XYZ file of C-alpha atoms in Angstrom:
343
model
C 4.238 -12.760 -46.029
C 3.453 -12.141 -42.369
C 1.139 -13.705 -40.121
C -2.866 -12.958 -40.945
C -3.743 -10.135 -38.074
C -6.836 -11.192 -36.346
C -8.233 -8.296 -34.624
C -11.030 -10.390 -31.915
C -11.605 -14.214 -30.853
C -14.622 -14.500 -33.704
C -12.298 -13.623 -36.389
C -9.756 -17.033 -35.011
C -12.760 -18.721 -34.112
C -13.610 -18.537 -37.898
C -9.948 -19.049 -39.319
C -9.317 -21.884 -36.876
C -12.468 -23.686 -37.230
C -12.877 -24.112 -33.470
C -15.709 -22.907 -31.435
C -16.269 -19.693 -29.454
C -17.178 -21.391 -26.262
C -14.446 -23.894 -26.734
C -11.870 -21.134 -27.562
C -13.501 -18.952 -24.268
C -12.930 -22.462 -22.276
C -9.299 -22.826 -23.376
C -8.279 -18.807 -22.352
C -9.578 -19.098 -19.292
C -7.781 -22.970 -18.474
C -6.142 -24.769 -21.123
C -6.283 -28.337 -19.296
C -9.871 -27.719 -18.633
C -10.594 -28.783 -22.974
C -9.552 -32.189 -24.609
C -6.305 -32.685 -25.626
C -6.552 -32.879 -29.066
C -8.572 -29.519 -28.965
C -5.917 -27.861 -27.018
C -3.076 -29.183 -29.706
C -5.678 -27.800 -32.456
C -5.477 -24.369 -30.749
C -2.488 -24.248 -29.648
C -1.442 -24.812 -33.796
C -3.587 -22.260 -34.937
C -2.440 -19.986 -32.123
C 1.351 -20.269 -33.822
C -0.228 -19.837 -37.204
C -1.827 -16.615 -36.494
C -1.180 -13.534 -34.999
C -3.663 -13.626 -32.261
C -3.714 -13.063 -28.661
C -6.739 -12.742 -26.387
C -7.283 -9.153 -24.469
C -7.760 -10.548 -20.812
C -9.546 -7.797 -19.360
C -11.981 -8.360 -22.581
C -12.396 -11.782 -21.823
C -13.251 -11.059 -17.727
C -15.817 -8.911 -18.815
C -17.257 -11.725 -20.597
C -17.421 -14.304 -17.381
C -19.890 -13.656 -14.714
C -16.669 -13.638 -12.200
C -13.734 -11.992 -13.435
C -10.281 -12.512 -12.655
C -9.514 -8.623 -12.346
C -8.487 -7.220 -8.809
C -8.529 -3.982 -8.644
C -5.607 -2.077 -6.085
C -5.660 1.526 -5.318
C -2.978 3.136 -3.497
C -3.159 6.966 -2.036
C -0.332 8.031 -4.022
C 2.322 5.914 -6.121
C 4.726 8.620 -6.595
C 5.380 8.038 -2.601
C 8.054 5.278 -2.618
C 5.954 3.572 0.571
C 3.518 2.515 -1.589
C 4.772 2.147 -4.938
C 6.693 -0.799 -2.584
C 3.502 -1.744 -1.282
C 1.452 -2.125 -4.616
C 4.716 -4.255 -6.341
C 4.071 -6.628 -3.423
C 0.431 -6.623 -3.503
C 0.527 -6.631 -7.977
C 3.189 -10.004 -6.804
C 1.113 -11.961 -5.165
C -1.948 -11.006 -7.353
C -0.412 -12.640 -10.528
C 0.613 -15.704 -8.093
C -2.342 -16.409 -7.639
C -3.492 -16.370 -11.064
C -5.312 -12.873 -11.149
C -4.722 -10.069 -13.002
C -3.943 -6.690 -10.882
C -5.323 -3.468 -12.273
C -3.505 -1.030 -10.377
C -4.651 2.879 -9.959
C -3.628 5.775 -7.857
C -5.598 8.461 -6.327
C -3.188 10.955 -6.376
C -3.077 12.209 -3.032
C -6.977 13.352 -4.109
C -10.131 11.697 -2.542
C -12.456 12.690 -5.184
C -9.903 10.699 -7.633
C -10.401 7.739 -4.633
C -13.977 7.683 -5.446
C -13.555 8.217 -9.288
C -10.698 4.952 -9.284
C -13.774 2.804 -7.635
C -16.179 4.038 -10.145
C -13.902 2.868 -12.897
C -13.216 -0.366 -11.132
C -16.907 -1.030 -10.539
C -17.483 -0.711 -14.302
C -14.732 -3.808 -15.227
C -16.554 -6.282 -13.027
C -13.360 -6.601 -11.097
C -13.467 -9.997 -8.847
C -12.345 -7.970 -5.589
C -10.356 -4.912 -4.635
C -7.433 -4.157 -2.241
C -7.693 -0.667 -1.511
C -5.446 1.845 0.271
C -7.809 4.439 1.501
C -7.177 8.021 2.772
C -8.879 6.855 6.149
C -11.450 9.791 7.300
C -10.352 11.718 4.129
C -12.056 8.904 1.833
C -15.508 9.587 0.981
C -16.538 6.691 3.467
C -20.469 6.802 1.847
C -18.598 5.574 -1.683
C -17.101 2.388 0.244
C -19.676 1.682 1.752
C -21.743 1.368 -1.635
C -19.014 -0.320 -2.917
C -17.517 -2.881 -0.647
C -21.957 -4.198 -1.139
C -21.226 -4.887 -4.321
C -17.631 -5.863 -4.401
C -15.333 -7.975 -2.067
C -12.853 -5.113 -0.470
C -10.157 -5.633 1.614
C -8.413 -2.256 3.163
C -4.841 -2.333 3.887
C -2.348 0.607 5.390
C -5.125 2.807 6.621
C -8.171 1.191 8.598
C -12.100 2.537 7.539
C -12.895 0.987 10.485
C -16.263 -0.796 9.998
C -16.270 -0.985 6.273
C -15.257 -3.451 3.722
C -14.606 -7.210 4.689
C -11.596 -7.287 6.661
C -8.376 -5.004 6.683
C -4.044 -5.271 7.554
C -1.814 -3.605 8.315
C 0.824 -2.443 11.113
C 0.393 -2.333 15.160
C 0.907 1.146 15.816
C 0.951 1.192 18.911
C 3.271 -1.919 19.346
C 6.012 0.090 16.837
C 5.968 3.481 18.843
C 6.227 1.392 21.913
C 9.367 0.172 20.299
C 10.945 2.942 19.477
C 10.163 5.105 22.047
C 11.659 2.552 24.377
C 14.627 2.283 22.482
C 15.168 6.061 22.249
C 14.741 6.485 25.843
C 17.070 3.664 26.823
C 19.847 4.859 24.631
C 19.403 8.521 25.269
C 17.398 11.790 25.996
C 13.564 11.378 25.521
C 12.051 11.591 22.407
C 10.325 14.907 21.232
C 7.597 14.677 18.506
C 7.334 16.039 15.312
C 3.913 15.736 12.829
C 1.569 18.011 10.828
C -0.905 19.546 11.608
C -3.309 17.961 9.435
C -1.961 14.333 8.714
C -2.733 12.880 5.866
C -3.182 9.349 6.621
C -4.578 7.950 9.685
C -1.814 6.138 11.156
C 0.138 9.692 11.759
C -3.404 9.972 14.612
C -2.280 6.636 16.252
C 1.247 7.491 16.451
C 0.683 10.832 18.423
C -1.714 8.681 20.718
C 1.100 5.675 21.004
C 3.887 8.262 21.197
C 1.366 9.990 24.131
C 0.842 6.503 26.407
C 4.361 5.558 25.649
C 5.775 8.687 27.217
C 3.734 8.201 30.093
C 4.708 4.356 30.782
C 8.146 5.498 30.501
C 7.896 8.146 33.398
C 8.011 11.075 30.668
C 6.079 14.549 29.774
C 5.686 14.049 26.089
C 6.424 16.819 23.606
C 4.382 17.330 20.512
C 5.395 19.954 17.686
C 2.768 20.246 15.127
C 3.602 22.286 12.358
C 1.641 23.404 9.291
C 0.959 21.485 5.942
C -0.874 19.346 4.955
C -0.812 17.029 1.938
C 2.028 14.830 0.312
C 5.013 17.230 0.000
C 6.550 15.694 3.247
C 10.187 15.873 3.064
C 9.672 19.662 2.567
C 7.513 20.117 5.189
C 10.235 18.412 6.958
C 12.971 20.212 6.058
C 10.845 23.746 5.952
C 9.411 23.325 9.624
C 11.816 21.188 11.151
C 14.323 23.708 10.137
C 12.403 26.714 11.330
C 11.895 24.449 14.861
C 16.169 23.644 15.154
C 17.062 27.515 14.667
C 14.730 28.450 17.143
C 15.663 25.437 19.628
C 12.347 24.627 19.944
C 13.152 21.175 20.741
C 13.200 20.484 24.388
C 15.278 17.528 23.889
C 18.191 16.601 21.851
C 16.002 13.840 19.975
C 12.987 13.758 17.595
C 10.550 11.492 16.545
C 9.121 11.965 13.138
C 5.763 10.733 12.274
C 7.094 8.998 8.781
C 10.208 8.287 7.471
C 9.832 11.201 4.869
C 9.234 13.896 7.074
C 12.580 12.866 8.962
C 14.225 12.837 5.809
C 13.386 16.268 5.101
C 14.836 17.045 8.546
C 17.962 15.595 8.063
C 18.435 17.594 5.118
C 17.386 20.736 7.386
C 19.805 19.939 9.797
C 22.745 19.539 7.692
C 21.990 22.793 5.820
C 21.990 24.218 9.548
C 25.262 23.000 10.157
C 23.815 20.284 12.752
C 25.366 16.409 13.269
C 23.053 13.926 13.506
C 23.955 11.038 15.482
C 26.107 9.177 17.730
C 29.328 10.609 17.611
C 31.296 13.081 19.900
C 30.206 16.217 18.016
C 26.739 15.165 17.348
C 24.267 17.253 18.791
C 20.835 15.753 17.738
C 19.466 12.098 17.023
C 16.630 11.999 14.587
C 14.521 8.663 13.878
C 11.100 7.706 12.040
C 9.028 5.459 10.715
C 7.939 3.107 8.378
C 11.446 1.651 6.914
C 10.777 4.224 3.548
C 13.155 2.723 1.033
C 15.214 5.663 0.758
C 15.781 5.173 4.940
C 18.359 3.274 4.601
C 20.553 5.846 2.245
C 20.735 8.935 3.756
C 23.261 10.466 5.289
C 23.497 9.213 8.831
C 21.160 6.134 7.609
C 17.912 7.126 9.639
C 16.756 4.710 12.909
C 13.116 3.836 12.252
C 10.215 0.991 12.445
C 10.329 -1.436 9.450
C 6.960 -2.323 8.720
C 6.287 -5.834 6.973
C 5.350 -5.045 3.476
C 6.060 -8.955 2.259
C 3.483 -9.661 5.437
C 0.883 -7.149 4.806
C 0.424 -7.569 1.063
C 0.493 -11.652 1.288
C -2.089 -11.421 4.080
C -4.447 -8.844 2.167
C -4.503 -10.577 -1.084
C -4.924 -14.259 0.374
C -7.608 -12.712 2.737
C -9.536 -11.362 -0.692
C -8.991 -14.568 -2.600
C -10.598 -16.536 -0.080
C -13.405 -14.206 -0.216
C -13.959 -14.767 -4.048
C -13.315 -18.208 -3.760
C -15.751 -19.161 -1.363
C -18.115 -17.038 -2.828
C -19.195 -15.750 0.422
C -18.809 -12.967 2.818
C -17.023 -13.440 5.987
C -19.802 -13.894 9.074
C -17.304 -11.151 10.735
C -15.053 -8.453 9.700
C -11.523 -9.589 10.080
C -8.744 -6.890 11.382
C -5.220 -8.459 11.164
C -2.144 -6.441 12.164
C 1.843 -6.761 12.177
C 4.054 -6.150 14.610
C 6.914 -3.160 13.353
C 10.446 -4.153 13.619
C 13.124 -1.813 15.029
C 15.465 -0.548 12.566
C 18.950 0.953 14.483
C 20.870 2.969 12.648
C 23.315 6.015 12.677
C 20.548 8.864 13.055
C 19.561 8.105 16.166
């Protein structure tokens, strides 16, 4: 015969003759009951099929060990990387990450923290849309919960926030692509969808300037997540039409320059170094796909590793110390230049 199913912890508390509270104790840390309990547990555990739900058990403690982590849009490779770094160093720590997208929707931003505020989660990383997010719904939340922002900065909001110097990448790479060639045209939508594409037109803008050149911005419709074919679409439509007034192009993201590439070799166009290359195309972020195209694509390599780690030890020592910080803390990473064949 198989082992008795027991469907809830009152059900082993009866079959094991052991307490509720004790059992409660034991789930949440097993060195924290007697020894002999613990072996008395741990026996019945092997006898019977039982193992506790954890997000049942959270809901049961006045501080949970659910973090909640809500990303813009997982099927974008940046931060489906991003979360798997940030889920990492949740269960490091001992927590248990409850991750959620939005979808590329706001609404479904505010809907995730509406869920999330009705498991009692201990804190929340969150990914927001920037001035897409529905900043009124932070706000309410980040009183009630311990929120740290990563990625995209609500500035003002939540308890602290991380992510990449913006202006300290474009710097980089603008430098670079002036050193090692013509200047660098620049190539966004219209209507960006996250924040950081604003700060790179304004870095791209003063970097242009330092450097002793008239920038050149193409903004081209779109708007949303589809980026590599607004890339390839609109960058196309720009290199038939020579709009470029240089022979190089900065993309605001990695994706968009993707789609590019692909627009350029449909168009018969090299990208590169070589002899018969007529164009040099770069971007940024370090998108995992970056790396594999075809030339490999020059960009900024932002720190995921560095921004995760800080975000989630930032939030834990929020919930540990059971206080909020006197100040709001903004920490960011410097981007590291990526050189490859594109540009």
């Amino acid at each position: 015969m198989g082992q008795q199913k027991i469907r809830n912890m009152e059900e082993f508390a009866a079959v094991s003759g052991i307490s509720r509270p004790t059992l409660s104790k034991y789930f949440n840390d097993a060195d924290s009951v007697r020894r002999s309990t613990r072996e008395r547990i741990e026996a019945a555990l092997s006898q019977y099929d039982y193992r506790p739900n954890v997000y049942a058990v959270n809901q049961n403690r006045r501080k949970t060990r659910n973090i909640g982590v809500v990303v813009p849009n997982l099927a974008d490779p940046f931060f489906s990387e991003i979360g798997r770094e940030v889920e990492l160093a949740c269960l490091a720590a001992g927590y248990s990450p409850i991750l959620l997208s939005s979808h590329g929707k706001p609404a479904q931003e505010r809907a995730n923290l509406d869920s999330l505020r009705a498991l009692k989660p201990a804190g929340v990383l969150l990914a927001p849309f920037g001035k897409a997010s529905d900043r009124g719904a932070i706000e309410r939340f980040c009183k009630d919960v311990p929120v740290v922002t990563f990625d995209a900065n609500v500035e003002g909001v939540c308890e602290a926030f991380v992510g990449t110097d913006n202006f300290q990448s474009v710097e980089l790479i603008v430098e670079y692509l002036c050193r090692s060639g013509e200047p660098p045209c620049f190539f966004e939508m219209k209507t960006p969808s996250n924040p950081n594409a604003n700060k790179r037109r304004q870095a791209y803008l003063e970097a242009m300037e330092r450097h002793g050149f008239a920038p050149k911005i193409h903004q081209v419709p779109g708007e949303g997540w589809n980026f590599e074919e607004i890339g390839a679409t609109e960058g196309g439509r720009l290199i038939s039409a020579g709009a470029f007034e240089t022979d190089t192009v900065l993309c605001s993201n990695d994706r968009l320059a993707i789609g590019m590439l692909s627009a350029a070799y449909e168009l018969g166009v090299r990208v590169g170094h070589g002899k018969d290359c007529v164009m040099r195309i770069a971007g940024q972020d370090d998108h995992p796909f970056s790396r594999y195209t075809c030339p490999p694509l020059t960009t900024i390599a932002q720190d995921y590793g560095a921004i995760a780690n800080r975000a989630a030890s930032t939030l834990f020592r929020i919930i540990e110390s059971e206080t909020r910080l006197a100040e709001r803390e903004e920490t960011v990473f410097d981007g590291k230049l990526v050189m490859r064949a594109s540009a």
